Short mmCIF file of C-alpha atoms in Angstrom, two decimals:
data_model
loop_
_atom_site.label_atom_id
_atom_site.label_comp_id
_atom_site.label_asym_id
_atom_site.label_seq_id
_atom_site.Cartn_x
_atom_site.Cartn_y
_atom_site.Cartn_z
CA MET A 1 -7.78 -4.65 -12.06
CA ALA A 2 -7.46 -2.45 -9.00
CA THR A 3 -7.20 -4.03 -5.51
CA THR A 4 -9.68 -2.47 -2.94
CA VAL A 5 -8.61 -1.86 0.68
CA GLY A 6 -11.94 -2.83 2.19
CA ASP A 7 -15.72 -2.84 1.91
CA ASP A 8 -15.85 1.04 2.35
CA ALA A 9 -12.55 1.84 1.07
CA ALA A 10 -12.88 4.90 -1.12
CA ASN A 11 -11.15 7.79 -2.87
CA ALA A 12 -11.30 11.10 -1.24
CA ALA A 13 -12.43 13.84 -3.58
CA GLY A 14 -9.69 15.99 -4.83
CA ASN A 15 -12.16 17.38 -7.37
CA PRO A 16 -14.56 19.83 -5.53
CA LYS A 17 -17.35 18.57 -7.88
CA ALA A 18 -16.90 14.97 -7.19
CA THR A 19 -16.88 12.62 -4.25
CA THR A 20 -14.76 9.96 -6.04
CA SER A 21 -11.78 10.03 -8.38
CA THR A 22 -10.22 7.67 -10.87
CA THR A 23 -9.02 4.17 -9.99
CA PRO A 24 -6.26 4.62 -7.65
CA SER A 25 -2.77 3.21 -7.41
CA THR A 26 -2.65 0.20 -4.98
CA GLY A 27 0.85 -0.53 -4.27
CA PRO A 28 4.29 -0.96 -5.82
CA SER A 29 4.31 -2.34 -9.23
CA SER A 30 7.44 -4.15 -8.50
CA PRO A 31 9.26 -4.96 -5.28
CA SER A 32 12.62 -4.47 -7.12
CA SER A 33 12.23 -0.63 -6.76
CA LYS A 34 13.75 1.92 -9.03
CA ALA A 35 15.88 4.79 -8.01
CA LEU A 36 14.27 8.30 -7.72
CA SER A 37 15.26 10.99 -10.26
CA PRO A 38 16.86 14.02 -8.59
CA ARG A 39 14.55 16.34 -10.53
CA SER A 40 11.45 14.73 -8.89
CA MET A 41 13.04 14.02 -5.43
CA ALA A 42 12.12 16.23 -2.56
CA PRO A 43 15.03 18.48 -1.80
CA LYS A 44 15.40 17.08 1.79
CA LEU A 45 15.68 13.67 0.50
CA GLN A 46 18.50 14.73 -1.87
CA GLY A 47 20.60 15.67 1.08
CA LEU A 48 20.11 12.49 2.93
CA LEU A 49 20.44 10.18 -0.32
CA PRO A 50 22.31 12.01 -2.93
CA ASN A 51 22.14 9.25 -5.36
CA GLY A 52 18.47 8.50 -4.78
CA ASP A 53 19.32 5.03 -3.67
CA THR A 54 16.20 4.17 -1.93
CA GLY A 55 15.85 0.83 -3.59
CA SER A 56 18.65 -0.63 -1.47
CA ALA A 57 17.44 0.96 1.75
CA ASP A 58 16.52 -1.60 4.54
CA LYS A 59 12.93 -1.67 5.83
CA ALA A 60 12.90 -1.15 9.56
CA TYR A 61 9.13 -0.19 9.91
CA HIS A 62 5.96 -1.80 8.54
CA VAL A 63 3.94 1.34 9.00
CA PHE A 64 4.77 5.08 9.13
CA ILE A 65 1.98 7.27 10.59
CA SER A 66 2.06 10.85 9.27
CA TYR A 67 -0.32 13.23 11.06
CA ARG A 68 -0.74 16.90 12.30
CA VAL A 69 0.02 17.09 16.06
CA LYS A 70 -2.40 19.99 16.62
CA THR A 71 -5.38 18.20 15.19
CA ASP A 72 -4.91 14.45 14.99
CA ALA A 73 -2.37 13.26 17.66
CA VAL A 74 -4.96 11.39 19.72
CA LEU A 75 -6.06 9.36 16.78
CA ALA A 76 -2.37 8.80 15.58
CA GLU A 77 -1.60 7.29 19.05
CA LYS A 78 -4.72 5.23 18.90
CA LEU A 79 -3.84 3.75 15.51
CA CYS A 80 -0.25 3.13 16.58
CA ASP A 81 -1.29 1.28 19.75
CA LYS A 82 -3.80 -0.86 17.95
CA LEU A 83 -1.35 -1.72 15.02
CA LYS A 84 1.46 -2.68 17.26
CA SER A 85 -0.73 -5.35 18.85
CA GLN A 86 -1.19 -6.96 15.41
CA VAL A 87 0.87 -9.79 13.84
CA VAL A 88 2.11 -9.29 10.36
CA GLU A 89 3.50 -12.75 10.00
CA SER A 90 3.40 -16.15 11.68
CA SER A 91 5.60 -19.00 11.38
CA SER A 92 5.79 -22.47 13.14
CA SER A 93 9.48 -22.11 13.63
CA PHE A 94 9.73 -18.35 14.46
CA LYS A 95 8.24 -16.03 16.85
CA ASP A 96 5.18 -14.05 15.52
CA LEU A 97 6.28 -10.83 13.92
CA ARG A 98 4.31 -7.89 15.18
CA VAL A 99 3.63 -4.82 13.31
CA SER A 100 6.40 -2.06 13.67
CA VAL A 101 5.18 1.37 13.73
CA PHE A 102 6.82 4.72 13.40
CA LEU A 103 5.14 7.36 15.26
CA ASP A 104 7.41 10.42 15.90
CA LYS A 105 6.31 10.77 19.61
CA GLU A 106 7.60 7.34 20.35
CA GLU A 107 10.55 6.95 17.98
CA LEU A 108 12.42 10.21 17.79
CA VAL A 109 15.83 10.13 19.63
CA ALA A 110 16.82 13.20 21.59
CA GLY A 111 20.02 14.91 20.22
CA LYS A 112 19.48 13.92 16.56
CA ARG A 113 18.23 16.10 13.77
CA PHE A 114 14.38 15.86 13.79
CA GLU A 115 13.89 16.00 10.00
CA ASP A 116 16.73 13.48 9.31
CA GLN A 117 15.06 11.04 11.61
CA PHE A 118 11.65 11.18 10.29
CA LEU A 119 12.82 11.23 6.63
CA ASN A 120 14.97 8.13 7.23
CA ALA A 121 12.05 6.51 8.87
CA LEU A 122 9.82 7.30 5.84
CA VAL A 123 12.29 5.62 3.55
CA SER A 124 12.61 2.64 5.73
CA SER A 125 8.91 1.98 5.93
CA CYS A 126 6.71 -0.36 3.80
CA LEU A 127 3.34 1.45 4.25
CA VAL A 128 2.54 5.13 4.84
CA LEU A 129 -0.72 6.15 6.62
CA PRO A 130 -1.34 9.99 6.11
CA ILE A 131 -4.08 11.04 8.46
CA ILE A 132 -6.26 13.41 6.52
CA SER A 133 -8.98 15.29 8.60
CA ALA A 134 -11.08 18.37 7.82
CA ASP A 135 -9.31 20.31 10.70
CA SER A 136 -5.84 19.40 9.22
CA LEU A 137 -6.80 20.52 5.82
CA ALA A 138 -8.02 23.75 7.20
CA LEU A 139 -4.66 24.55 8.56
CA LEU A 140 -3.16 24.01 5.22
CA GLU A 141 -5.08 27.07 4.05
CA ASP A 142 -2.69 29.17 6.04
CA ALA A 143 0.41 27.59 4.59
CA SER A 144 3.28 30.25 3.89
CA PRO A 145 5.99 29.97 1.15
CA LEU A 146 8.29 31.12 3.83
CA ARG A 147 7.45 28.61 6.58
CA VAL A 148 8.50 24.95 6.74
CA ASP A 149 5.53 22.52 7.09
CA ASN A 150 6.73 19.06 8.23
CA VAL A 151 3.52 17.40 7.26
CA LEU A 152 3.66 18.58 3.68
CA LEU A 153 7.30 17.63 3.70
CA GLU A 154 6.36 14.07 4.67
CA TRP A 155 3.49 14.00 2.25
CA ASP A 156 5.69 15.31 -0.68
CA LEU A 157 8.46 12.72 -0.01
CA THR A 158 5.83 10.06 0.41
CA LEU A 159 4.53 10.77 -3.16
CA ASP A 160 8.07 10.54 -4.41
CA LEU A 161 8.62 7.25 -2.79
CA ALA A 162 5.14 5.80 -3.94
CA GLU A 163 5.72 6.75 -7.56
CA ALA A 164 9.01 4.70 -7.52
CA GLY A 165 7.41 1.78 -5.74
CA HIS A 166 9.20 2.25 -2.46
CA VAL A 167 6.21 2.60 -0.34
CA VAL A 168 2.43 1.92 -0.44
CA VAL A 169 0.05 4.68 0.62
CA ILE A 170 -3.21 4.32 2.27
CA PRO A 171 -4.77 7.69 3.39
CA ILE A 172 -6.73 7.64 6.58
CA LEU A 173 -9.74 9.71 5.86
CA VAL A 174 -11.17 10.98 9.33
CA GLY A 175 -14.77 11.59 9.83
CA SER A 176 -16.22 13.67 12.65
CA ASN A 177 -18.47 12.96 15.62
CA PRO A 178 -20.76 15.90 16.24
CA GLU A 179 -22.46 15.35 19.58
CA ALA A 180 -25.96 15.72 18.25
CA GLY A 181 -25.72 14.03 14.86
CA GLY A 182 -23.23 11.20 15.53
CA TYR A 183 -20.46 9.97 13.14
CA ARG A 184 -20.27 11.73 9.71
CA ARG A 185 -17.89 10.33 7.12
CA PHE A 186 -15.19 12.49 5.68
CA SER A 187 -16.70 14.25 2.61
CA SER A 188 -15.19 16.09 -0.47
CA PHE A 189 -12.64 18.99 -0.03
CA ASP A 190 -12.18 21.78 -2.48
CA THR A 191 -8.40 21.75 -3.16
CA SER A 192 -8.83 25.17 -5.03
CA ARG A 193 -8.72 26.77 -1.48
CA LEU A 194 -5.06 25.64 -1.15
CA ALA A 195 -2.10 27.66 -2.32
CA ASP A 196 -0.48 26.99 -5.66
CA PHE A 197 3.07 27.73 -4.23
CA CYS A 198 5.61 25.27 -2.64
CA VAL A 199 6.42 25.45 1.05
CA PRO A 200 10.22 25.33 1.82
CA ASP A 201 11.95 22.03 1.05
CA THR A 202 9.09 20.50 -1.13
CA SER A 203 8.96 19.87 -4.84
CA ARG A 204 5.20 20.23 -5.35
CA SER A 205 2.79 23.03 -4.46
CA VAL A 206 0.44 22.78 -1.41
CA ARG A 207 -2.47 22.14 -3.80
CA GLU A 208 -0.70 19.44 -5.86
CA ILE A 209 0.53 17.50 -2.79
CA VAL A 210 -3.03 17.35 -1.32
CA SER A 211 -4.77 16.65 -4.67
CA THR A 212 -2.28 13.88 -5.42
CA MET A 213 -2.70 12.25 -1.99
CA PHE A 214 -6.47 12.22 -2.54
CA ALA A 215 -5.90 9.97 -5.70
CA PHE A 216 -4.81 7.20 -3.43
CA GLN A 217 -7.30 4.54 -2.35
CA GLY A 218 -8.24 5.55 1.40
CA VAL A 219 -10.06 4.13 4.36
CA PHE A 220 -12.86 6.12 6.06
CA VAL A 221 -12.25 6.07 9.78
CA ASP A 222 -14.51 6.98 12.77
CA PRO A 223 -12.05 8.38 15.21
CA SER A 224 -14.18 7.03 18.12
CA ASP A 225 -13.67 3.33 16.92
CA VAL A 226 -10.79 2.24 14.71
CA SER A 227 -10.93 -1.50 15.40
CA ASP A 228 -12.62 -2.62 12.07
CA LYS A 229 -10.28 -0.42 10.08
CA ILE A 230 -7.19 -1.89 11.86
CA ARG A 231 -8.27 -5.31 10.55
CA THR A 232 -8.65 -3.90 7.10
CA ILE A 233 -5.27 -2.18 7.11
CA VAL A 234 -3.37 -5.18 8.65
CA ALA A 235 -5.02 -7.65 6.16
CA ARG A 236 -3.77 -5.83 3.27
CA LEU A 237 -0.42 -5.22 5.02
CA SER A 238 0.22 -8.82 5.72
CA THR A 239 -1.10 -10.43 2.50
CA GLU A 240 -0.03 -8.02 -0.13
CA ILE A 241 2.33 -5.16 1.09
CA TRP A 242 4.60 -7.08 3.59
CA PRO A 243 5.43 -9.92 1.30
CA SER A 244 6.76 -7.58 -1.45
CA PHE A 245 9.18 -5.84 0.99
CA ARG A 246 10.16 -8.64 3.53
CA HIS A 247 13.37 -9.60 1.57
CA ARG A 248 14.62 -5.97 2.54
CA TRP A 249 13.71 -6.25 6.32
CA LYS A 250 16.49 -4.91 8.22
CA ASN A 251 16.58 -7.70 11.00
CA ALA A 252 16.64 -10.84 8.97
CA THR A 253 16.93 -13.04 12.03
CA GLU A 254 13.24 -12.09 12.99
CA ILE A 255 11.81 -13.82 9.96
CA ALA A 256 11.84 -17.34 8.36
CA PRO A 257 13.40 -17.77 5.04
CA GLU A 258 11.10 -16.91 2.22
CA ALA A 259 8.82 -19.60 1.03
CA VAL A 260 8.71 -20.77 -2.63
CA LYS A 261 5.12 -20.94 -3.78
CA ARG A 262 3.66 -22.83 -6.82
CA CYS A 263 2.02 -20.71 -9.53
CA VAL A 264 -1.43 -21.98 -10.61
CA GLN A 265 -1.14 -20.17 -13.90
CA CYS A 266 2.23 -21.34 -15.32
CA GLY A 267 3.06 -24.28 -12.83
CA GLU A 268 6.57 -22.68 -11.89
CA GLY A 269 7.72 -21.93 -8.48
CA PHE A 270 8.11 -18.34 -7.35
CA LYS A 271 8.80 -16.10 -4.29
CA ASP A 272 6.71 -13.07 -3.36
CA SER A 273 9.64 -10.67 -3.52
CA GLU A 274 10.46 -11.71 -7.13
CA ASN A 275 6.87 -11.66 -8.25
CA VAL A 276 6.77 -8.59 -10.43
CA ASP A 277 4.55 -7.79 -13.44
CA GLY A 278 5.48 -10.01 -16.30
CA ALA A 279 7.11 -12.74 -14.27
CA CYS A 280 4.41 -15.30 -15.23
CA ALA A 281 3.90 -16.37 -18.81
CA PHE A 282 0.76 -18.45 -19.72
CA HIS A 283 -1.94 -18.91 -22.37
CA ALA A 284 -5.29 -16.95 -21.85
CA GLY A 285 -7.53 -19.47 -23.70
CA ILE A 286 -8.50 -23.11 -23.72
CA ARG A 287 -6.43 -25.72 -25.55
CA TRP A 288 -8.46 -27.32 -28.24
CA GLN A 289 -5.92 -28.75 -30.74
CA GLU A 290 -4.54 -25.22 -30.66
CA TYR A 291 -4.76 -22.47 -28.10
CA GLN A 292 -7.84 -20.28 -28.72
CA CYS A 293 -5.80 -17.10 -27.47
CA CYS A 294 -2.89 -17.27 -29.87
CA ARG A 295 -2.72 -20.66 -31.64
CA ARG A 296 0.93 -21.18 -30.81
CA GLU A 297 2.78 -23.30 -28.22
CA LYS A 298 4.80 -20.50 -26.57
CA PRO A 299 2.76 -18.69 -23.77
CA CYS A 300 1.51 -15.40 -25.21
CA VAL A 301 0.35 -13.55 -21.92
CA ARG A 302 2.51 -12.14 -19.06
CA ASN A 303 1.26 -11.24 -15.71
CA LYS A 304 2.25 -11.75 -11.88
CA HIS A 305 2.29 -15.23 -10.55
CA SER A 306 -0.59 -16.36 -8.38
CA ALA A 307 -0.66 -19.29 -5.79
CA THR A 308 -4.47 -19.65 -5.89
CA HIS A 309 -6.93 -19.94 -8.68
CA HIS A 310 -8.93 -16.81 -9.41
CA ASN A 311 -11.40 -15.12 -11.93
CA MET A 312 -9.55 -11.72 -12.30
CA PHE A 313 -8.46 -12.61 -15.90
CA PRO A 314 -8.60 -15.82 -18.16
CA TYR A 315 -5.76 -18.48 -18.00
CA SER A 316 -5.72 -22.00 -19.55
CA ALA A 317 -4.99 -23.79 -16.31
CA PHE A 318 -8.16 -22.34 -14.72
CA PHE A 319 -10.18 -24.24 -17.26
CA ASP A 320 -8.28 -27.49 -16.70
CA TRP A 321 -8.78 -26.95 -12.89
CA MET A 322 -12.69 -26.41 -13.49
CA GLN A 323 -12.77 -29.55 -15.60
CA ARG A 324 -11.15 -31.78 -12.92
CA ILE A 325 -13.75 -30.42 -10.39
CA ILE A 326 -16.58 -31.24 -12.72
CA GLN A 327 -15.36 -34.67 -13.57
CA GLY A 328 -14.52 -35.85 -10.09
CA ASP A 329 -14.81 -35.43 -6.25
CA HIS A 330 -12.25 -32.88 -5.47
CA THR A 331 -13.40 -31.52 -2.09
CA ARG A 332 -10.38 -29.30 -1.57
CA GLU A 333 -10.52 -27.76 -4.95
CA VAL A 334 -14.08 -27.03 -4.57
CA SER A 335 -13.46 -25.33 -1.19
CA ASP A 336 -10.68 -23.24 -3.05
CA LEU A 337 -13.16 -22.49 -5.82
CA PHE A 338 -15.62 -20.78 -3.30
CA ARG A 339 -12.92 -19.14 -1.38
CA ASN A 340 -11.11 -17.44 -4.20
CA LEU A 341 -13.72 -16.65 -6.93
CA ARG A 342 -15.25 -13.19 -6.39
#
């Protein structure tokens, strides 16, 4: 079941005949990321990380903002300022951890290679926000196989990292604000208008990079007011993305020791950083002499752990939990029921 980013989260249209695409990827399938294969790795990354060893790279930024300076610099700075004011983790014994953002204008150091800096920052980030606007896409129609395009280079590497589970991608789909008509949401884009060749240092064609980026679940943004979208992005960052990467945070003194949670499906303890697909084993049906799902004692279903009850898929402990609520006054459990079922 795909996780949505927000109420108006949507897929941008890579298909010129449609306004939505297939269910998108929503994050790393496992926090224990795998190394990238040299064949699929962007050439520039091969130079920085010859062994593709991104799985052991420390995370120094929560968010990396990728944008076209000529068209989207104002929005990028607005997103950066708003995100930096948000808290990604609170603790009673530690100072609140605020969102750390890489924006080239603020983070690049004079005297060091520009490309090395932003590529290293990309590898060291948890979440990538590629800003996609009609104006930025129009500029890509003039791409040249002889001219380096740093935005395409960032997006190409982002796709490599996302495929290997090293970053999560949420495209920022920028609408327009015509003076007469008011805000208009970003609409579909005909990717056949883009070139089928690669620009220098990328491993995908211009068309493939943009089409693949459109497959990720994105957030529609009104450039005049980003406040509600900031809340949407930070909510997903703090509850879903950051917990998967916090064990790789560069400055471990900033964060409290990782908490051990109790799984409601299997009853075992787990840490978010170790909560990979298949970590939890449980029965899917009700026990009545024998389990209805498999009729054996050994758990027959595997999934991720969950610290709260839910209705995303059946598990035997859910039915036991519901029975306790029906048979007695369990105020807290009833409260959990209405908060977690959807």
